[in-house]
Backbone as numpy.savetxt, mean C-alpha at the origin, in Angstrom:
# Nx Ny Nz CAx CAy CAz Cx Cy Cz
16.22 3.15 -0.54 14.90 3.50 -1.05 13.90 2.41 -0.73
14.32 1.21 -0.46 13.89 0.25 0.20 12.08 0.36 0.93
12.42 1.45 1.98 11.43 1.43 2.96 10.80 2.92 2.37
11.19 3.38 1.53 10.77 5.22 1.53 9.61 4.86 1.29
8.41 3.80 0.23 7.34 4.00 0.39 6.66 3.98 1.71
7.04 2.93 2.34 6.38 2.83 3.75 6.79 4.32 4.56
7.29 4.62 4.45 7.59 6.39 5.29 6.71 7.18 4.44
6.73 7.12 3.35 5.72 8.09 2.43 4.40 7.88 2.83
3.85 6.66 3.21 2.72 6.31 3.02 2.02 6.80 4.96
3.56 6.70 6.06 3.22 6.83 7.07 3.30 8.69 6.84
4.32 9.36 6.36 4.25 10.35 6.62 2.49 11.51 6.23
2.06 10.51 4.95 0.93 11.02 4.49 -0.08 10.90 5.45
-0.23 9.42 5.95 -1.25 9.60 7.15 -0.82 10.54 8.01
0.37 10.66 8.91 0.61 11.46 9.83 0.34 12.74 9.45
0.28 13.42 8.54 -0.08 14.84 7.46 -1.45 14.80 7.57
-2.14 14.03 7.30 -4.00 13.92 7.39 -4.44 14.05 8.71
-3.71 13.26 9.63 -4.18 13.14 11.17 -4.10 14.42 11.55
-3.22 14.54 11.38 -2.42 16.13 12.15 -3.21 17.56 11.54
-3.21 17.42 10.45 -4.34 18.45 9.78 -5.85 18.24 10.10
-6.26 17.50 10.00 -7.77 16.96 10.94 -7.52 17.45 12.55
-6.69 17.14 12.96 -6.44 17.30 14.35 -6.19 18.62 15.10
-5.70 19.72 13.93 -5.33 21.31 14.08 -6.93 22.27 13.95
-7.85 21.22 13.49 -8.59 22.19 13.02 -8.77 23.26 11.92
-7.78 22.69 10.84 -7.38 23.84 10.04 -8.27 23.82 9.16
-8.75 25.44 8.41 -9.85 25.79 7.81 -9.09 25.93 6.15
-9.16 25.89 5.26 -8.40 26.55 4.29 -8.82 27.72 3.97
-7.47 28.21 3.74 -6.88 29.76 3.19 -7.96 30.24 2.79
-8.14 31.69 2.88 -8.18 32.12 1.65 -8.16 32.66 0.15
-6.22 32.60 0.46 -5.77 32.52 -0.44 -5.75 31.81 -1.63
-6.76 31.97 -2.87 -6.68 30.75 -4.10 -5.62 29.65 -4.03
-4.49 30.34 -4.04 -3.19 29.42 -4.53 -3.65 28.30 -3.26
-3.74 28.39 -1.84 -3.89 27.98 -0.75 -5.09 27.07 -1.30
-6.04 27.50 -1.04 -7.31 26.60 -1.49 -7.61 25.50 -2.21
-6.59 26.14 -3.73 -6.13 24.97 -4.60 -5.34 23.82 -4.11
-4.46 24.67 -3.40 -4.09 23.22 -2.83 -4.10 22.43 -1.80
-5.25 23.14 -0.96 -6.31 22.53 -0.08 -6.89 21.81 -0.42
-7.88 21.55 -1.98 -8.50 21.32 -2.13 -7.99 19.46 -2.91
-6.62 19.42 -3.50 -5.90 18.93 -4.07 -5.82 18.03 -2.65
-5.61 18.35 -1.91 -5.08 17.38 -0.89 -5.94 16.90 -0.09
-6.73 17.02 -0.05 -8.19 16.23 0.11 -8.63 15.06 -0.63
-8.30 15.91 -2.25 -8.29 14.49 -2.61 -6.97 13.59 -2.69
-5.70 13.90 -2.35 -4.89 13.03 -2.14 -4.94 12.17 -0.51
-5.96 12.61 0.24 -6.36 12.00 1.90 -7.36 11.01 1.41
-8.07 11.22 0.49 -8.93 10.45 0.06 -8.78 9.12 -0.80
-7.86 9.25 -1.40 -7.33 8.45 -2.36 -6.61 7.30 -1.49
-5.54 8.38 -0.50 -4.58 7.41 0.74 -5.53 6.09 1.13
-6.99 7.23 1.97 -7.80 6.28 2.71 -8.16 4.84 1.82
-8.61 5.49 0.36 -8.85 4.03 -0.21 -7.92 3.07 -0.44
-6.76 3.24 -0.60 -5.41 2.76 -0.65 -5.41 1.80 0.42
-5.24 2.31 1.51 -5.35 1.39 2.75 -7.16 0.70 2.87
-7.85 0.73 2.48 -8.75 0.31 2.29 -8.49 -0.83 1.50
-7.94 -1.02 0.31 -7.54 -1.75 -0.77 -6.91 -2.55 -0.37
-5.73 -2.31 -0.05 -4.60 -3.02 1.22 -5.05 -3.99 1.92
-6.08 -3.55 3.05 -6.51 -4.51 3.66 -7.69 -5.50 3.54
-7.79 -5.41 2.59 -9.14 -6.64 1.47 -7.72 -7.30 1.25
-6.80 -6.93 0.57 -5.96 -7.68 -0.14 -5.52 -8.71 0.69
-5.01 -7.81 2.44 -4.44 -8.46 3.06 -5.01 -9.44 3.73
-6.15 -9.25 3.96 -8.00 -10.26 4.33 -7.70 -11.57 3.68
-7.53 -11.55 2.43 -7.29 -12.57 1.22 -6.03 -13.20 1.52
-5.07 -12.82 1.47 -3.84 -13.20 2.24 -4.38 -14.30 3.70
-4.81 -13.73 4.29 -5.40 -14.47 5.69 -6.20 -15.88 5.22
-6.84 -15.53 4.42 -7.31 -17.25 3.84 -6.49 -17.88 3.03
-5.78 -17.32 2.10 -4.67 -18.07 1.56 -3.66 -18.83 2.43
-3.36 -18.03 3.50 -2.48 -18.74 4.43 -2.85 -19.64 5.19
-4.50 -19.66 5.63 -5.06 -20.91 6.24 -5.07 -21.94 5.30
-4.81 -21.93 4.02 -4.89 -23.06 2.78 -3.62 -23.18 2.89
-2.66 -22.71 2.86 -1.27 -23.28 2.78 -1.02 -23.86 3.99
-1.25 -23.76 5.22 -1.36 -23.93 6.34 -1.83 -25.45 6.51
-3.00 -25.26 6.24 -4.11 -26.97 6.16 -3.14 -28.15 5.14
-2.24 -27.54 4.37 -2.27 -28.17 3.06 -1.01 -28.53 3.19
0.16 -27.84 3.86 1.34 -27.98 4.38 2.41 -27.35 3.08
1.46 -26.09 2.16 2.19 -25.62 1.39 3.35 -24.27 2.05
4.53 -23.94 1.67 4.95 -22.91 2.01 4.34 -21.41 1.37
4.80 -20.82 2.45 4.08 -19.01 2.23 4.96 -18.97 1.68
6.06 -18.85 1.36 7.01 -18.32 0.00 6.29 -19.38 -1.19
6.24 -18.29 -2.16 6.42 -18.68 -3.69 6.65 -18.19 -4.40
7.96 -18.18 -4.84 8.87 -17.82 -5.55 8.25 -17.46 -6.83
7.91 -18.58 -7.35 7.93 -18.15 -9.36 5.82 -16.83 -9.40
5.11 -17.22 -7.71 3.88 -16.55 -7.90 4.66 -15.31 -7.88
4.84 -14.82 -6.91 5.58 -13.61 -6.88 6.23 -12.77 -8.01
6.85 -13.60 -8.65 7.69 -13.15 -9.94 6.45 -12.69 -11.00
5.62 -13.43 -11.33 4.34 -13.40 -11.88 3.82 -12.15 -11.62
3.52 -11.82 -10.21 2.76 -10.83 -9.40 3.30 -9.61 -10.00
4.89 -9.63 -9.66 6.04 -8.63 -10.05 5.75 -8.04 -11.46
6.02 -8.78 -12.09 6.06 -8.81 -13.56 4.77 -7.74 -14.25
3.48 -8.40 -13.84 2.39 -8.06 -13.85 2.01 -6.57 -13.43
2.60 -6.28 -12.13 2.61 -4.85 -11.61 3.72 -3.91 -12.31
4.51 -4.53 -12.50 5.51 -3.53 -13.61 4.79 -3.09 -14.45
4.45 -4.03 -15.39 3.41 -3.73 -16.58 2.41 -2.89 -16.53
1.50 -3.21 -15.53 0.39 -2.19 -15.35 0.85 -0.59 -14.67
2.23 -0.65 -13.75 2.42 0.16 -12.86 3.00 1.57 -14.50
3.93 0.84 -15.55 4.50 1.19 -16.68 2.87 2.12 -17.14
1.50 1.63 -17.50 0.33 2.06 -18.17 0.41 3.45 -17.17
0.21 3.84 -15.85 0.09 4.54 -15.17 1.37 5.71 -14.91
2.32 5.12 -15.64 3.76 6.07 -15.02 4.41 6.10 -14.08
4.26 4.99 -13.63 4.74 4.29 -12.41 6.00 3.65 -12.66
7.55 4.14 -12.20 8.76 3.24 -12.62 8.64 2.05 -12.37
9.69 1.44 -12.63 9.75 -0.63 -12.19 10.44 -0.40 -10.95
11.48 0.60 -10.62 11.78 0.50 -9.35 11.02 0.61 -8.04
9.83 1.88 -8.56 9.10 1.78 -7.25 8.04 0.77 -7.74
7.18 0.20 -8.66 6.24 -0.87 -8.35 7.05 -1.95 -7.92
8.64 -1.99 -8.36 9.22 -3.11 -7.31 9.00 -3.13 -5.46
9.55 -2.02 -5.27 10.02 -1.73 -3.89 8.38 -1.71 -3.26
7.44 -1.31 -3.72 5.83 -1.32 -3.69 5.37 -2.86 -3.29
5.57 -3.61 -4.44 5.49 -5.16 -4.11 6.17 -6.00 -3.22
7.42 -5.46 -3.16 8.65 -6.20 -2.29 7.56 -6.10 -0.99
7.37 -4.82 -0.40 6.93 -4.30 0.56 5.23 -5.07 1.23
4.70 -5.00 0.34 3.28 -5.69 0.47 3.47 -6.92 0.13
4.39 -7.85 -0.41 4.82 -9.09 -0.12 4.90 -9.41 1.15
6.30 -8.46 1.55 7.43 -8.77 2.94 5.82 -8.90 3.74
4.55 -8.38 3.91 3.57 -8.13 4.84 2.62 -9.38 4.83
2.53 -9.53 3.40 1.65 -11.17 3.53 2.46 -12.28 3.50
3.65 -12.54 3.63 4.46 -13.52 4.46 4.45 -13.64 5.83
4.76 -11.92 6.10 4.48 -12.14 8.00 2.83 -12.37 8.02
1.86 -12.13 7.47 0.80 -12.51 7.68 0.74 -14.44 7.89
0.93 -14.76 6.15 0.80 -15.77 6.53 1.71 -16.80 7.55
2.86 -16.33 7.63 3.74 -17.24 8.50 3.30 -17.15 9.73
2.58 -16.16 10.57 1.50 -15.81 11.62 0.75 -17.04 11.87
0.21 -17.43 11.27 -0.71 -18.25 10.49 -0.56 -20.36 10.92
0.76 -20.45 10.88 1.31 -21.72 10.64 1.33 -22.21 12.23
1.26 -23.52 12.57 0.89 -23.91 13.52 2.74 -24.03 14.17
C-alpha cells in the first residue's frame, strides 16, 4: 500500500487528461450528470492539491539551500516525527486513517529528501 497513493493520485490525473482529451460532454442522464458534476469537482480539488504540493515543495528548495550552506543533513529524524504526528492528528479531524496520512507523508517526505539531497554540492 506503500505507493497506492502515488498511483491514485497518477491514475486521477490520467482520468482528467483523458476526459479533457475525449471531448466528453456529460450525459444526459441525471444519475450521469451528478456524477459529472461531482467529478469536476474532484479535478478541481486534485489540481489544487498539486498546486499545494508544489509551494510546499518550493519551500523544501530553500530549506535545502540552508542545510546545504550550513552543512546540516536533509534527514531529520525527530522533524519528521513531529510532522507525522501532527498530520495524524489533523488527518484523524478530517477522517483520514493514520495509515494513509502515514503512507501520504512517508511519500512527500521520500520527495523533499530527493529534492533536497539534489541540492548538496
Amino acid at each position: 500500500m506503500k505507493n497506492k497513493f502515488i498511483f491514485l493520485i497518477i491514475a486521477l490525473a490520467a482520468t482528467a487528461i483523458a476526459h479533457n482529451a475525449a471531448g466528453q460532454s456529460p450525459s444526459k442522464n441525471p444519475i450521469d450528470t451528478t456524477l459529472e458534476s461531482k467529478r469536476k469537482v474532484i479535478d478541481s480539488i486534485d489540481k489544487q492539491l498539486f498546486e499545494v504540493l508544489g509551494a510546499r515543495e518550493r519551500v523544501v528548495r530553500e530549506i535545502g539551500v540552508y542545510k546545504a550552506q550550513h552543512h546540516i543533513a536533509p534527514l531529520q529524524a525527530a522533524r519528521f516525527q513531529k510532522v507525522l504526528e501532527r498530520g495524524i492528528e489533523a488527518g484523524k479531524k478530517e477522517g483520514l486513517s493514520a495509515e494513509f496520512v502515514t503512507e501520504l507523508l512517508n511519500a512527500i517526505h521520500k520527495e523533499s529528501l530527493r529534492i533536497e539531497e539534489g541540492i548538496r554540492p
